[in-house]
XYZ file of C-alpha atoms in Angstrom:
252
model
C 138.830 150.014 102.582
C 139.629 151.117 106.137
C 143.039 150.261 107.590
C 143.347 149.395 111.286
C 146.612 149.158 113.231
C 146.762 147.243 116.517
C 149.735 147.732 118.830
C 150.162 145.741 122.053
C 153.340 144.268 123.517
C 151.593 141.214 124.995
C 151.030 138.324 122.617
C 147.919 137.011 124.361
C 146.332 140.470 124.268
C 147.088 140.826 120.560
C 145.563 137.400 119.898
C 142.391 138.189 121.841
C 141.971 141.550 120.159
C 142.702 140.051 116.751
C 139.973 137.459 117.260
C 137.443 140.158 118.144
C 138.451 142.240 115.145
C 138.077 139.266 112.817
C 134.597 138.707 114.223
C 133.813 142.397 113.714
C 135.105 142.370 110.132
C 132.568 139.658 109.321
C 129.810 142.270 109.563
C 131.992 145.136 108.348
C 133.738 144.051 105.128
C 136.607 146.011 103.666
C 138.764 146.163 106.802
C 142.525 145.660 106.659
C 144.093 144.794 110.026
C 147.823 145.038 110.822
C 149.245 143.950 114.188
C 152.397 145.326 115.859
C 154.179 144.348 119.073
C 155.792 147.734 119.774
C 155.503 151.388 118.937
C 158.842 151.374 117.152
C 157.738 148.493 114.952
C 154.622 150.409 113.970
C 156.500 153.653 113.298
C 159.124 151.892 111.164
C 156.532 150.034 109.118
C 155.636 151.251 105.655
C 152.731 153.647 105.951
C 152.839 153.513 109.743
C 151.288 156.967 110.085
C 148.672 156.386 107.377
C 146.219 154.052 109.104
C 142.607 155.137 109.468
C 142.288 153.720 112.981
C 144.803 152.856 115.715
C 144.052 150.597 118.685
C 146.945 151.120 121.087
C 147.834 149.614 124.433
C 148.847 152.374 126.826
C 151.352 150.514 129.003
C 154.193 149.194 126.825
C 157.971 149.089 127.436
C 160.340 151.551 125.719
C 157.500 153.590 124.162
C 154.103 153.873 125.822
C 150.914 154.072 123.822
C 150.561 157.740 124.823
C 154.059 158.519 123.533
C 153.307 156.579 120.358
C 150.095 158.501 119.785
C 151.843 161.838 120.270
C 154.617 160.799 117.887
C 152.055 159.789 115.265
C 150.423 163.208 115.555
C 153.811 164.884 115.162
C 154.244 162.941 111.913
C 150.987 164.396 110.641
C 148.828 161.349 111.342
C 145.107 162.112 111.357
C 143.951 158.578 112.107
C 141.478 157.894 114.898
C 143.123 156.582 118.097
C 141.520 154.230 120.623
C 143.473 153.412 123.789
C 143.239 150.158 125.748
C 144.672 149.706 129.232
C 144.126 148.079 132.607
C 144.485 151.417 134.432
C 142.325 154.538 134.210
C 145.234 156.693 135.403
C 146.275 157.641 131.873
C 142.894 158.896 130.683
C 143.860 162.565 130.927
C 147.201 161.952 129.190
C 145.392 160.383 126.243
C 144.051 163.807 125.302
C 147.591 164.861 124.353
C 147.312 162.466 121.413
C 143.767 163.640 120.617
C 142.418 160.170 121.308
C 138.906 159.238 120.230
C 138.190 156.802 123.072
C 139.719 155.118 126.110
C 138.672 151.553 126.997
C 139.609 149.569 130.075
C 140.751 145.966 129.779
C 139.400 143.359 129.636
C 137.321 144.735 126.805
C 134.047 143.065 125.960
C 133.439 142.530 122.274
C 130.036 144.251 122.377
C 131.573 147.425 123.806
C 134.526 147.328 121.418
C 132.198 146.907 118.443
C 130.153 149.942 119.524
C 133.276 152.092 119.719
C 134.592 150.735 116.416
C 131.326 151.668 114.695
C 131.680 155.224 115.971
C 135.401 155.439 115.226
C 135.123 154.158 111.655
C 132.291 156.584 110.992
C 134.548 159.407 112.182
C 137.361 158.111 109.964
C 135.067 158.223 106.931
C 134.085 161.782 107.795
C 137.764 162.722 107.969
C 138.327 161.270 104.510
C 135.515 163.446 103.219
C 137.183 166.531 104.701
C 139.873 166.647 102.040
C 140.356 167.229 98.330
C 142.533 165.466 95.787
C 144.768 167.549 93.546
C 146.501 166.235 90.447
C 150.013 167.628 90.196
C 152.623 167.185 87.508
C 154.220 164.234 89.317
C 151.494 162.710 91.463
C 148.049 163.048 93.009
C 147.959 164.762 96.408
C 145.387 164.407 99.157
C 145.050 167.761 100.950
C 143.119 168.302 104.186
C 140.701 171.205 104.004
C 141.839 172.822 107.234
C 145.401 173.024 105.885
C 144.404 175.140 102.874
C 144.635 178.890 103.485
C 143.816 179.963 99.945
C 144.069 178.921 96.313
C 145.078 181.214 93.466
C 145.204 180.993 89.705
C 148.847 181.107 88.574
C 149.932 180.506 84.970
C 146.874 178.369 84.190
C 147.342 176.225 87.315
C 145.611 176.212 90.710
C 148.214 176.956 93.382
C 147.262 175.729 96.871
C 148.820 177.696 99.739
C 148.938 175.615 102.932
C 149.291 176.757 106.520
C 152.726 175.098 106.814
C 154.125 177.367 104.011
C 153.954 174.603 101.411
C 152.532 175.387 97.988
C 151.109 172.767 95.637
C 150.515 173.448 91.950
C 147.920 171.505 90.013
C 148.399 170.341 86.457
C 147.525 172.856 83.744
C 143.819 173.623 83.989
C 141.632 172.558 81.085
C 138.567 174.313 82.437
C 137.801 177.479 84.397
C 139.326 178.143 87.804
C 135.870 178.076 89.388
C 135.018 174.730 87.802
C 138.366 173.280 88.908
C 137.578 174.214 92.525
C 133.994 172.982 92.435
C 134.588 170.203 94.994
C 136.390 172.606 97.332
C 133.723 175.299 97.078
C 131.037 172.834 98.164
C 132.450 173.225 101.667
C 131.015 176.338 103.355
C 134.341 177.564 104.727
C 135.645 178.207 101.204
C 134.504 181.170 99.089
C 135.581 182.672 95.794
C 137.261 186.038 95.978
C 137.068 187.243 92.394
C 138.071 185.163 89.398
C 141.540 184.174 90.614
C 141.307 183.418 94.345
C 139.421 181.109 96.708
C 139.954 181.630 100.439
C 139.370 179.608 103.599
C 137.252 181.741 105.949
C 138.917 179.970 108.861
C 142.073 182.018 108.203
C 140.488 185.392 107.421
C 141.142 188.042 110.073
C 139.942 191.192 108.324
C 137.694 192.185 105.430
C 137.852 195.752 104.112
C 136.704 197.413 100.903
C 139.459 196.090 98.674
C 141.335 193.259 100.410
C 141.064 190.239 102.668
C 143.688 189.665 105.324
C 144.617 186.081 106.171
C 146.632 184.971 109.142
C 147.671 181.396 109.780
C 150.850 179.601 110.778
C 152.802 182.066 108.655
C 154.612 184.890 110.477
C 153.158 187.679 108.342
C 149.597 188.351 107.298
C 148.594 187.816 103.679
C 146.425 190.211 101.712
C 144.137 188.962 98.966
C 142.750 191.590 96.545
C 138.977 191.776 96.180
C 137.067 193.024 93.131
C 134.742 195.958 93.687
C 131.256 195.160 94.836
C 131.839 191.873 96.694
C 133.183 193.192 100.009
C 129.796 193.507 101.736
C 128.628 190.024 100.763
C 131.939 188.424 101.574
C 132.124 190.161 104.950
C 128.679 188.778 105.758
C 129.772 185.246 104.832
C 132.830 185.626 107.060
C 130.790 186.901 109.997
C 128.238 184.117 109.560
C 131.021 181.540 109.566
C 132.342 182.674 112.941
C 129.204 183.943 114.646
C 126.821 181.175 113.650
C 129.398 178.418 113.434
C 130.148 175.951 110.699
C 127.163 173.732 111.517
C 124.745 176.579 110.799
C 126.232 176.967 107.359
C 126.291 173.329 106.348
C 123.756 172.184 103.810
C 123.446 169.551 101.120
C 126.673 168.908 99.274
């Protein structure tokens, strides 16, 4: 199911948009639509930053749609944002919230449906760009680009994130490599011996015995490498950056 949030301060605009979305959901089952009259109402709602798609009016009192989008990003929201407005003057500002699209009112249903098709496809791709990790107390959804490296610690997989957070899995009942099978299907992740998996995105140096990682942390991190894998791993790293991720992608 994909969750859509609509935020517009004008009742007639919300009603018109709601009608179009209901029509759209007839050919796209599994949509959940929530409507809000202000940015504050959306932010204070349960799961306000967890929607897959946001359709936001730009010009609203107290908190504009641009300000709302930026605030959502600050809260860690990765949902796709579509802006609606009567003025094109805010198009550049919408990039501050990493908006997917910018539509001028009045919006025709055919155009909205085209953009929704594209936006929901992107949202599904974002969902695929993460892994789930069972911890002692819950199940965590972790975005791939947040993971710097994973190490084997006391029979658990410890995920080191770029924001300094660490997440420990439950006790492993199979090998470290098997536990990380889903992660290692993504070409940016490689095994570094029997106890480490690293994200090539964060690697800054490969020498004969160690990898150096640099992310949001103030100091670089060194990962030990077993003998004999440095040349191959250096080539994978160079391919990742020189050829680009698309050149590396293959069947998953």
